[in-house]
Coordinates of C-alpha atoms in Angstrom, one line a residue:
X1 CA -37.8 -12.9 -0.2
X2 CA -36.9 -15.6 -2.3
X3 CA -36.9 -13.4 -5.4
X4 CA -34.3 -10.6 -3.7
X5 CA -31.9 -13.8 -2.4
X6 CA -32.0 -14.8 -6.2
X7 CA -31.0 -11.6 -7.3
X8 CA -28.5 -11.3 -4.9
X9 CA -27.3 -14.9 -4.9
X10 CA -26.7 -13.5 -9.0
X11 CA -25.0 -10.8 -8.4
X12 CA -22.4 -12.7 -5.9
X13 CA -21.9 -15.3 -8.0
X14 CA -21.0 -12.7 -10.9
X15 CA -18.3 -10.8 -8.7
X16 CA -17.0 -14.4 -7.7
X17 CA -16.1 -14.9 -11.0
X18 CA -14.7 -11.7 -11.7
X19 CA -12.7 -12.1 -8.1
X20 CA -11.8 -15.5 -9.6
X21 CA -10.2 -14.0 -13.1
X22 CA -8.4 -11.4 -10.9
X23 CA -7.1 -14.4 -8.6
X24 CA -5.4 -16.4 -11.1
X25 CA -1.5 -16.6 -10.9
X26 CA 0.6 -15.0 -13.6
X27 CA 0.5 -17.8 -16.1
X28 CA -1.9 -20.8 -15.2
X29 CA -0.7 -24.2 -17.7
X30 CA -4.4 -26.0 -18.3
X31 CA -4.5 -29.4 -20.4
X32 CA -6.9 -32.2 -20.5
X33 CA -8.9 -34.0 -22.8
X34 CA -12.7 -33.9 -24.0
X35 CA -14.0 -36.6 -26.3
X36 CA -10.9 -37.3 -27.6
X37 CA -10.1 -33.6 -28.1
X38 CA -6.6 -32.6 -26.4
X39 CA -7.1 -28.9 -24.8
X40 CA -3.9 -26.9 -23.7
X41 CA -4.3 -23.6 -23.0
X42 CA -2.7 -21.0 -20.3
X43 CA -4.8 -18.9 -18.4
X44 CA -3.7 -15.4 -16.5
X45 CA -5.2 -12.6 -14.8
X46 CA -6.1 -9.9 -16.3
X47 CA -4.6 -6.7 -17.8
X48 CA -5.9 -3.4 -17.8
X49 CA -4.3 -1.4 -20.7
X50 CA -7.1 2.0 -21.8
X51 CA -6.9 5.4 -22.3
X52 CA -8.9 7.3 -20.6
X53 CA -9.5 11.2 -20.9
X54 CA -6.1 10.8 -23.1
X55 CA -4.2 9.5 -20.5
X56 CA -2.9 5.7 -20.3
X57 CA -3.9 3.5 -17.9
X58 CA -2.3 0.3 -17.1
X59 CA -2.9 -2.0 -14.9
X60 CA -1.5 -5.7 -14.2
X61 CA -3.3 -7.7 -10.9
X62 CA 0.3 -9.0 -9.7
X63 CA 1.3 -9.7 -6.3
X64 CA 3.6 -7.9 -4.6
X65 CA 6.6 -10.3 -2.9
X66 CA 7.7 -8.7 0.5
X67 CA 11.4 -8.6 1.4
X68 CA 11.1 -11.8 3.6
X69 CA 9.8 -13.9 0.6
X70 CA 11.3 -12.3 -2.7
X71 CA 15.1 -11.8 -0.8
X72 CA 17.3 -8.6 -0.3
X73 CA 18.7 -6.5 2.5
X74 CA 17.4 -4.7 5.4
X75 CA 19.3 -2.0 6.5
X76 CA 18.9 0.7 9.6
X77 CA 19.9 3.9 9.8
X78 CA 20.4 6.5 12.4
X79 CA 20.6 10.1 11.2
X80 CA 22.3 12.5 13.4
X81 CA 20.2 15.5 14.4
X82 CA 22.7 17.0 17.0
X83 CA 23.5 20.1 14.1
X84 CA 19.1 20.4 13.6
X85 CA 17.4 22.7 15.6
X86 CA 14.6 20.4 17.7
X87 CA 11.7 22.3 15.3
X88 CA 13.2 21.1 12.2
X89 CA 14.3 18.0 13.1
X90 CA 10.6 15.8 11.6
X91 CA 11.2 17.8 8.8
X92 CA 14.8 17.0 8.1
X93 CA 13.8 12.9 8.7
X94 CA 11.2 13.3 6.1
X95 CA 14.0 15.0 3.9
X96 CA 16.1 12.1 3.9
X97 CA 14.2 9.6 3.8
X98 CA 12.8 11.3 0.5
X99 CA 16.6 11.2 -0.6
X100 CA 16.8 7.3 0.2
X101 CA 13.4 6.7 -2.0
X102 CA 14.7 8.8 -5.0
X103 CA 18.2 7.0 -5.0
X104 CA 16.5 3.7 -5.2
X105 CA 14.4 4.6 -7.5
X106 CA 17.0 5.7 -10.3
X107 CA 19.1 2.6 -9.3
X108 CA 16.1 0.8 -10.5
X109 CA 15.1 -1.2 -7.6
X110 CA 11.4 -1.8 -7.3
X111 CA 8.9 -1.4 -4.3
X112 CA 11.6 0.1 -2.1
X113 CA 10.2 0.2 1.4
X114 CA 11.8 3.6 3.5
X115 CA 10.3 4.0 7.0
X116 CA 11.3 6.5 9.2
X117 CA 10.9 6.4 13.5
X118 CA 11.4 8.7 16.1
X119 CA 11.6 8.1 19.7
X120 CA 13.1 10.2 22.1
X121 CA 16.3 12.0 20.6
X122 CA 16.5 8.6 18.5
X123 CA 15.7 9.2 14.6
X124 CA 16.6 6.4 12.5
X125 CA 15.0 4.8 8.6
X126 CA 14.8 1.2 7.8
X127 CA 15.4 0.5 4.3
X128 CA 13.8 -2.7 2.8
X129 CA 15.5 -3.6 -0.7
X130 CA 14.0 -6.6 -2.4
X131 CA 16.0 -8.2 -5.0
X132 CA 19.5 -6.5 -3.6
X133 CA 22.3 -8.5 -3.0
X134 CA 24.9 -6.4 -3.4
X135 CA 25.7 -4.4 -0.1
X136 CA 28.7 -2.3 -1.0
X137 CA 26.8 -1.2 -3.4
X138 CA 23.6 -0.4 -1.7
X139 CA 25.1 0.9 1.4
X140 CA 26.6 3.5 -0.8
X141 CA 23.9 4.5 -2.7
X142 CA 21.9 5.6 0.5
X143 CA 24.7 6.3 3.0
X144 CA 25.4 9.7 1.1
X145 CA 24.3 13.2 2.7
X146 CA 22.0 14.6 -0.2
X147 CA 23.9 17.4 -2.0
X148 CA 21.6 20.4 -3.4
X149 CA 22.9 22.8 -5.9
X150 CA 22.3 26.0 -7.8
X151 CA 23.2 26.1 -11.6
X152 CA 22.7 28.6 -14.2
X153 CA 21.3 26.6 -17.3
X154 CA 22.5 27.8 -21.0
X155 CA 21.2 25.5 -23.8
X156 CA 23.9 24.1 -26.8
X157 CA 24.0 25.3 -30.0
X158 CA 20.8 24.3 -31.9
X159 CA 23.1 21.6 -33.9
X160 CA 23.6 19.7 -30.7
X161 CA 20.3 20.2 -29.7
X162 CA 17.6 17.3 -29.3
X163 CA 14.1 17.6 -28.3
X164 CA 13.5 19.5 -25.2
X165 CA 11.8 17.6 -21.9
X166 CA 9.3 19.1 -19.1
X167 CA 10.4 19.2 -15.7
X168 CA 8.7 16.6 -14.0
X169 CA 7.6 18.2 -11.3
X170 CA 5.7 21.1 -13.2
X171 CA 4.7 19.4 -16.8
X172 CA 3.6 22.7 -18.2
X173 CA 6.9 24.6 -18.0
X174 CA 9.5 23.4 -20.6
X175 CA 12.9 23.2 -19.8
X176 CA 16.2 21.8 -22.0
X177 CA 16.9 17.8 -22.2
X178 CA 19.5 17.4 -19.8
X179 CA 22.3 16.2 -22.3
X180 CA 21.8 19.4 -23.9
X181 CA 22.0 21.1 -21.0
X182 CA 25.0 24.2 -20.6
X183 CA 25.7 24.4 -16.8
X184 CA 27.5 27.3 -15.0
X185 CA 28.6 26.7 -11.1
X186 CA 27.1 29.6 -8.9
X187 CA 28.6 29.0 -5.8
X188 CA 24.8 28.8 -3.8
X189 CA 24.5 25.1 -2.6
X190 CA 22.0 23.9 0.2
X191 CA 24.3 24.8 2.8
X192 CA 23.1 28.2 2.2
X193 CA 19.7 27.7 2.2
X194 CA 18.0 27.6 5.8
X195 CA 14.8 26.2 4.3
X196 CA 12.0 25.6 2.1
X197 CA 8.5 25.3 3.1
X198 CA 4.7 25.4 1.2
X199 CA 2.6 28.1 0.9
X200 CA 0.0 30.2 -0.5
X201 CA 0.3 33.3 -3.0
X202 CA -1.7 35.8 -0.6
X203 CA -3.1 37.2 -3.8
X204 CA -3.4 34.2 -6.4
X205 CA -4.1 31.9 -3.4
X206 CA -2.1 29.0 -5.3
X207 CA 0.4 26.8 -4.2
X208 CA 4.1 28.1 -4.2
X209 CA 7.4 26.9 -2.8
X210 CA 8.8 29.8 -0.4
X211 CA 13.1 29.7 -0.2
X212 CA 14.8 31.5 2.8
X213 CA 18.5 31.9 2.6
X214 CA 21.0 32.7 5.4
X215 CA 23.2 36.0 5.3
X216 CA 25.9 34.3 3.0
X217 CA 23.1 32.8 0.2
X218 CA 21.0 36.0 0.5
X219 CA 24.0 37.7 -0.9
X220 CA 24.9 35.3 -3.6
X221 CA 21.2 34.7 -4.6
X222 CA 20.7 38.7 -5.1
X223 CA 24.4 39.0 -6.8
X224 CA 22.8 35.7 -9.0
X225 CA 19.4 36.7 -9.5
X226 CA 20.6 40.7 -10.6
X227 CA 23.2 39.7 -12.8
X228 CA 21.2 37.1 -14.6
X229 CA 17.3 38.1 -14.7
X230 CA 15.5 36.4 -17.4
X231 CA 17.5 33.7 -17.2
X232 CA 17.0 29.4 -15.8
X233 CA 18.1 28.6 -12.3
X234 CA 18.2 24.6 -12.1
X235 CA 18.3 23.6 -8.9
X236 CA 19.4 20.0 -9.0
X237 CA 19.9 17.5 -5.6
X238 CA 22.2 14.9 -6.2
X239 CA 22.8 15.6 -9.4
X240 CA 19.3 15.3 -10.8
X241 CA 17.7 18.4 -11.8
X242 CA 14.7 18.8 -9.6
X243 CA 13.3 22.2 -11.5
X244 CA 14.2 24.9 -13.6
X245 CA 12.5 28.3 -12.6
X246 CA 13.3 31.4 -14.6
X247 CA 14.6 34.4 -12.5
X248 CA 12.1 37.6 -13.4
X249 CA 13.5 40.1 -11.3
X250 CA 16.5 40.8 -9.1
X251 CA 15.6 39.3 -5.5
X252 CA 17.7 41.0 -2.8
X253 CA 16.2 40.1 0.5
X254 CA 17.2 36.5 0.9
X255 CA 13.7 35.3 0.3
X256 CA 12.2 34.0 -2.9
X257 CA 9.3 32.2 -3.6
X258 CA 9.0 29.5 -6.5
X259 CA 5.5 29.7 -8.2
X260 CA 4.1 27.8 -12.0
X261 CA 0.7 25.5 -12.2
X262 CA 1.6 23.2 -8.5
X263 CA -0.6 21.3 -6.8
X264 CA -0.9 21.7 -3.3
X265 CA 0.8 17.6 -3.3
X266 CA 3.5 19.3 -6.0
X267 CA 4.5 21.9 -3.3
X268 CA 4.7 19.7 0.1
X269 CA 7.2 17.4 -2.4
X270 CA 9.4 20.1 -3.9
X271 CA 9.8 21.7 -0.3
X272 CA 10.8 18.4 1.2
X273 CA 13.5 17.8 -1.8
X274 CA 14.8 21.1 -1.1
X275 CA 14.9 21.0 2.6
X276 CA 17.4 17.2 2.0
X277 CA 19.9 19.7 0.5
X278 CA 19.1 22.5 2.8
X279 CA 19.4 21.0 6.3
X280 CA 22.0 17.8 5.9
X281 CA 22.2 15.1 8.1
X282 CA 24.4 12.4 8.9
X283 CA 23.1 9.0 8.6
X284 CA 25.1 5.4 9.5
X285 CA 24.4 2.6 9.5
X286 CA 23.5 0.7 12.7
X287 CA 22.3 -2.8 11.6
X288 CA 22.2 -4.6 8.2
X289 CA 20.8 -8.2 7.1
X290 CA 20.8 -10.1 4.1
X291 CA 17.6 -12.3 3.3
X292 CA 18.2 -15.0 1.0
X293 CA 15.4 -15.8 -1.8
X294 CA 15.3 -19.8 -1.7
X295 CA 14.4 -19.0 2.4
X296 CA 11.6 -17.0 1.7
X297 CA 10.5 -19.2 -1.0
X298 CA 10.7 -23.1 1.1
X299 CA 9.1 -20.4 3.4
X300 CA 6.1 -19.9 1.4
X301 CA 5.5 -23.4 0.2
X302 CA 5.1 -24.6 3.8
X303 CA 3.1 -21.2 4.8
X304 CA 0.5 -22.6 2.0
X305 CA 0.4 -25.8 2.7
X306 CA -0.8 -25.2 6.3
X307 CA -3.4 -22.7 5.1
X308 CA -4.3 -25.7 2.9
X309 CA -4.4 -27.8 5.5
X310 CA -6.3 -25.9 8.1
X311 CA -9.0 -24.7 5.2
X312 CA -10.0 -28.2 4.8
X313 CA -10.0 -29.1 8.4
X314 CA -12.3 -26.4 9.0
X315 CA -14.2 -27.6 6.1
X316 CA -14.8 -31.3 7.2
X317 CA -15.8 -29.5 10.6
X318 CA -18.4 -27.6 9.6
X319 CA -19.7 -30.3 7.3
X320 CA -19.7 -32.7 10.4
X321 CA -21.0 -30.9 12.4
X322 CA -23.6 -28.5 10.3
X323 CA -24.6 -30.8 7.7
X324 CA -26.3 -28.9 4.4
X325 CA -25.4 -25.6 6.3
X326 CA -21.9 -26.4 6.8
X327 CA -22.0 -27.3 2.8
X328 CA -23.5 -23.8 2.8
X329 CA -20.6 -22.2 5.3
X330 CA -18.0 -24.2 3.3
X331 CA -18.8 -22.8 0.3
X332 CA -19.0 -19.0 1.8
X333 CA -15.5 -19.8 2.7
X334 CA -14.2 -20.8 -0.9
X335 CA -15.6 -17.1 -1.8
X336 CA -14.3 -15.6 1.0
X337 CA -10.6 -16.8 0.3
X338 CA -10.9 -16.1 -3.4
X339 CA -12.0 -12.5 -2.5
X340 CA -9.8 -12.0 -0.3
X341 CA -6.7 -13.0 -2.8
X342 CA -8.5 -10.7 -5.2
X343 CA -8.4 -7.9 -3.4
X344 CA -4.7 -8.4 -2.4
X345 CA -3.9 -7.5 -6.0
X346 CA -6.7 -5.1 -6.6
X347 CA -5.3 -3.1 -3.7
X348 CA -1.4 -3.8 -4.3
X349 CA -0.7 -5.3 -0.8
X350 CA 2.9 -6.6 -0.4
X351 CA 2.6 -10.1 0.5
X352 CA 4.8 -11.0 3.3
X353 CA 4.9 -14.2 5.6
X354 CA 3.3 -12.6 8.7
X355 CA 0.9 -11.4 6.0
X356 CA 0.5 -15.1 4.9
X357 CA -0.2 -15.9 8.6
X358 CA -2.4 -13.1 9.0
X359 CA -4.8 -14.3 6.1
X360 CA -5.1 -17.9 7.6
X361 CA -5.9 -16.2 11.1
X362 CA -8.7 -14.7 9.4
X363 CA -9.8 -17.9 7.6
X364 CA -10.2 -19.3 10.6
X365 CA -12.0 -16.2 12.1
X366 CA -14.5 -16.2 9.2
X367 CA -15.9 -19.3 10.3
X368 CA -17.1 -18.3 13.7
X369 CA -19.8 -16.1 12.1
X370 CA -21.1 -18.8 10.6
X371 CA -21.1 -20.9 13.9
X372 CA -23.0 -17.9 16.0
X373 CA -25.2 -17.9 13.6
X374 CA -26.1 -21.7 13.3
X375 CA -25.9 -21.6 17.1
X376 CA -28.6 -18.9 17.1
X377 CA -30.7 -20.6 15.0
X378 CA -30.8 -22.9 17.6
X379 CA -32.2 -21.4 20.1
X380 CA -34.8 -20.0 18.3
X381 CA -36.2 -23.0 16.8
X382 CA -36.0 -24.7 20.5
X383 CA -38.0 -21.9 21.7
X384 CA -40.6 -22.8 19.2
X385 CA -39.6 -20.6 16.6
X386 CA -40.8 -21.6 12.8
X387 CA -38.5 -22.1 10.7
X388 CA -38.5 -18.3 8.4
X389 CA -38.6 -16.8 12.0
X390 CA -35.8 -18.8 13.7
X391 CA -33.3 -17.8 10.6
X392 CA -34.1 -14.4 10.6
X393 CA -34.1 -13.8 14.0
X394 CA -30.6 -16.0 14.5
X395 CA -28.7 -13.8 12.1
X396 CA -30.2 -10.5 13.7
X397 CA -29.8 -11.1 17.1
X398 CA -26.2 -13.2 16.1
X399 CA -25.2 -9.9 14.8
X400 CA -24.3 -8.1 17.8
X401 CA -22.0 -10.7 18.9
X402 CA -20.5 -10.9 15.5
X403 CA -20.1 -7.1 15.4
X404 CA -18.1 -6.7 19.0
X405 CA -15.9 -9.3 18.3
X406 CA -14.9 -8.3 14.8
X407 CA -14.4 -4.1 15.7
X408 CA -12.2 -5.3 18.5
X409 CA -10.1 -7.2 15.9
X410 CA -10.3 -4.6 13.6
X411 CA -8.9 -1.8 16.3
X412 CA -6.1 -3.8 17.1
X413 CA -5.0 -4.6 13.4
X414 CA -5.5 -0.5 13.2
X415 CA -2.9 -0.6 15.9
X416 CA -0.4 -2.8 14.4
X417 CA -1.1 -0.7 10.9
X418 CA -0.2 2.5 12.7
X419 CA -1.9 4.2 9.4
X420 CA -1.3 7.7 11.0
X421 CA 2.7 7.0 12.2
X422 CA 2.7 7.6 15.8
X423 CA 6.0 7.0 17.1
X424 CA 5.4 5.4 19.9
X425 CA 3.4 2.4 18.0
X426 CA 5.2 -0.1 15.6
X427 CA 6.9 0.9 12.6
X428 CA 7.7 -2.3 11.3
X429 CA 6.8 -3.3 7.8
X430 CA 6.3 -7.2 8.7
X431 CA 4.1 -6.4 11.4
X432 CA 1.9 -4.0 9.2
X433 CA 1.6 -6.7 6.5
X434 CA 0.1 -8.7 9.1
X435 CA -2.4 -6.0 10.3
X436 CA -3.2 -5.0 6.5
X437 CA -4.1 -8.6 6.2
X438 CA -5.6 -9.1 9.4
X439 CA -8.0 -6.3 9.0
X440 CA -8.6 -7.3 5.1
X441 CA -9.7 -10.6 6.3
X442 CA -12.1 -9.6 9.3
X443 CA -13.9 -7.2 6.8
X444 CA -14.3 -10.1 4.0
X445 CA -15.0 -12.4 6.8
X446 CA -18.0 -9.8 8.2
X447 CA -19.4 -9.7 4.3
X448 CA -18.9 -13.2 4.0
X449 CA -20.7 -14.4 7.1
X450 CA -23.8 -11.8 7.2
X451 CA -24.3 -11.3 3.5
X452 CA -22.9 -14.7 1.4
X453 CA -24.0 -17.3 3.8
X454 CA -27.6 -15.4 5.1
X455 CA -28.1 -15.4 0.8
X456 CA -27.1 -19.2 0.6
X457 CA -29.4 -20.7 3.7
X458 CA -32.0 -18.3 2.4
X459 CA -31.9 -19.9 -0.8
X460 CA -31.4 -23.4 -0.6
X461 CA -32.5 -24.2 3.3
X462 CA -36.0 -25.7 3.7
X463 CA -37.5 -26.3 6.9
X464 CA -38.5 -30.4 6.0
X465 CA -34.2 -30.8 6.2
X466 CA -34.1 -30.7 9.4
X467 CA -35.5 -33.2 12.0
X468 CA -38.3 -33.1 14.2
X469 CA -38.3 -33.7 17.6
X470 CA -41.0 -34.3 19.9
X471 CA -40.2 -32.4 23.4
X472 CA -43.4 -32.5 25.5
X473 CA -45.7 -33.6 23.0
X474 CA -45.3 -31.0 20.5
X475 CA -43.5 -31.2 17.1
X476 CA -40.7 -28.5 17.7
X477 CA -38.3 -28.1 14.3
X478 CA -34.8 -29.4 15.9
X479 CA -30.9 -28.5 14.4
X480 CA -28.7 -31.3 14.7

């Protein structure tokens, strides 16, 4: 047994230090002195940067600040449905609040946070923009109804031309650079389309976009598509062009479909682009706040210095009380928390103050493990248990204890998620940082306690630490 807890105790250890690495802020200022020699360096987390199967790969263990902490506006919207027929209406939400997401990403904002809600015959988005101040200007960049066009694409002469660019939503088929790019008005728009959906080439079986145009738009499109075969239909929302298909034959029946090399993912996107344009909705605005940066920040400082504070509270506790195994617990804990930041970058999780609060709940969880354990222990060595016996038997039958309390924790941290959207649960991204952490922390704190700490008292508990008491004239082992 001792052999496999070595081997174990190894292997943690080795992932602790890797978890460490990954743990370290951005830039980490180190100076002192050794014999006389003056050592400054800087250390940092590390950076993925490889190529793998010819494809780049980079990735940078960061963390990601929440709105509350890194500053911006909050903004909700209510989208008007009353012109959406009722079967349409989840698919028209989706719609815009793909428009939202695609107009803050070419304003250049990053980690833009677009939920959308439904209750009753309510629809509304909440828009989280971190690092905007400005609120003319982002109340105008997403307070637009999307616009989706038709245009005939003609290339310049070859003197003006410059290299030519894929579409980026089917890599394989090339299409003009969009500065070199000839465009000729046709007249169809989205308000002739009555909508795009996925679906499946009944003889290819792959994934195709299938359009369906109203009375008007069939017309146009089979006026279009005759008097222009062989030639490149961009179809462009907002502005941007979305695709570029080339028209093969004349299509008169007011329903095309859009095939090339999609994914199934490709398809379910494209059709939700084209549906912004093809059922608009109002949106306005019903609430809007302003979060200032040096909040969040003094925010953060204080969130840390209670975790601090109640870490090594709980720490003196267990040391107190526990002796050598509270050393033990103590230093399951250190791994624990390191872990646990760790995996926050590893996994990208947006760090957010109920998220901060949420991690020092589970700090605090983690220890009570440890504590049913020790308890257990106990009881068994009261009963006359040896030592070997008493362990084993105090974290198996501490288990089940350990187990119901942590999956009831873990369903309602599922809850405040809401990981499958259900309307009538919360939608709220500060809640969900606190689940995501929540549930993050009750796993790690599981591992920690029934893995990490059964390794360490394995290890480096002996049975002559303890003292013996004499209950009825026999020598039973006794915990203090």
């Amino acid at each position: 047994m001792k052999k496999t807890s070595l081997k174990r105790f190894l292997v943690i250890m080795a992932l602790f230090m890797m978890a460490s690495w990954i743990a370290l802020p951005e830039k980490l200022p180190v100076k002192f002195n050794v014999f006389g020699q003056s050592i400054d360096v800087t250390l940092s987390s590390p950076v993925i940067d490889l190529y793998i199967l010819g494809k780049p790969v980079h990735q940078q263990f960061e963390f990601k600040q929440g709105l509350d902490i890194q500053g911006g506006m909050q903004i909700v919207l209510e989208a008007d449905m009353s012109q959406i027929a009722e079967a349409d209406r989840a698919q028209a939400l989706e719609s815009v609040r793909e428009v939202i997401l695609r107009r803050v990403d070419l304003y250049g904002i990053s980690e833009p946070v677009v939920q959308a809600s439904s209750n009753n015959d309510q629809y509304r988005l909440m828009v989280e923009l971190a690092g905007v101040s400005d609120s003319t200007q982002a109340l105008s960049l997403i307070g637009q109804t999307a616009q989706l066009d038709f245009k005939l694409i003609q290339t310049l002469p070859p003197e003006n031309e410059v290299p030519s660019e894929a579409s980026a939503d089917n890599p394989e088929a090339e299409v003009p650079a969009q500065d070199t790019m000839q465009l000729i008005d046709t007249g169809l728009s989205g308000a002739q389309l009555k909508r795009a959906q996925p679906a499946l080439n009944p003889q290819t079986n792959e994934p195709e976009v299938s359009l369906q145009f109203d009375e008007e738009g069939a017309k146009l499109f089979g006026d279009l598509t005759t008097q222009h075969e062989g030639e490149m239909l961009g179809i462009f929302l907002d502005q941007v062009l979305l695709m570029a298909p080339s028209i093969k034959q004349p299509i008169l029946t007011g329903q095309a479909v859009i095939t090339g090399q999609f994914t199934l993912e490709e398809v379910k996107q494209l059709s939700i682009q084209l549906n912004a344009g093809a059922l608009p909705v109002p949106i306005r605005v019903l609430e809007q706040r302003t979060i200032g940066a040096s909040l969040g920040n003094e925010s953060v400082r204080l969130s840390i210095r209670a975790g601090l504070i109640g870490l090594g509270l709980v720490v003196i506790f267990m040391i107190l009380v526990y002796d050598l195994r509270g050393v033990l617990a103590s230093w399951a804990l250190l791994m624990y928390a390191v872990f646990t930041v760790a995996i926050y970058k590893i996994l990208g999780v947006t760090l957010t103050l109920p998220g901060i609060a949420g991690l020092i709940l589970s700090i605090g969880m983690a220890v009570d493990a440890n504590i049913l354990i020790f308890e257990r222990m106990k009881e068994e060595l009261r009963a006359g248990k040896s030592w070997g016996v008493a362990m084993e038997l105090g974290f198996g039958r501490a288990w089940d204890s350990i187990k119901d309390a942590n999956v009831t924790t873990i369903l309602t941290a599922l809850v405040l998620i809401n990981p499958l959207g259900f309307s009538f649960l919360n939608t709220s991204g500060l809640v969900r940082g606190f689940g995501i952490t929540l549930l993050i922390g009750v796993v790690l704190g599981l591992v920690t306690g029934v893995v990490i700490t059964r390794t360490l008292v394995r290890l480096f508990l002996r049975e002559k630490q303890f003292v013996v008491m004499k209950t009825g004239g026999s020598n039973t082992p006794h915990l203090n």
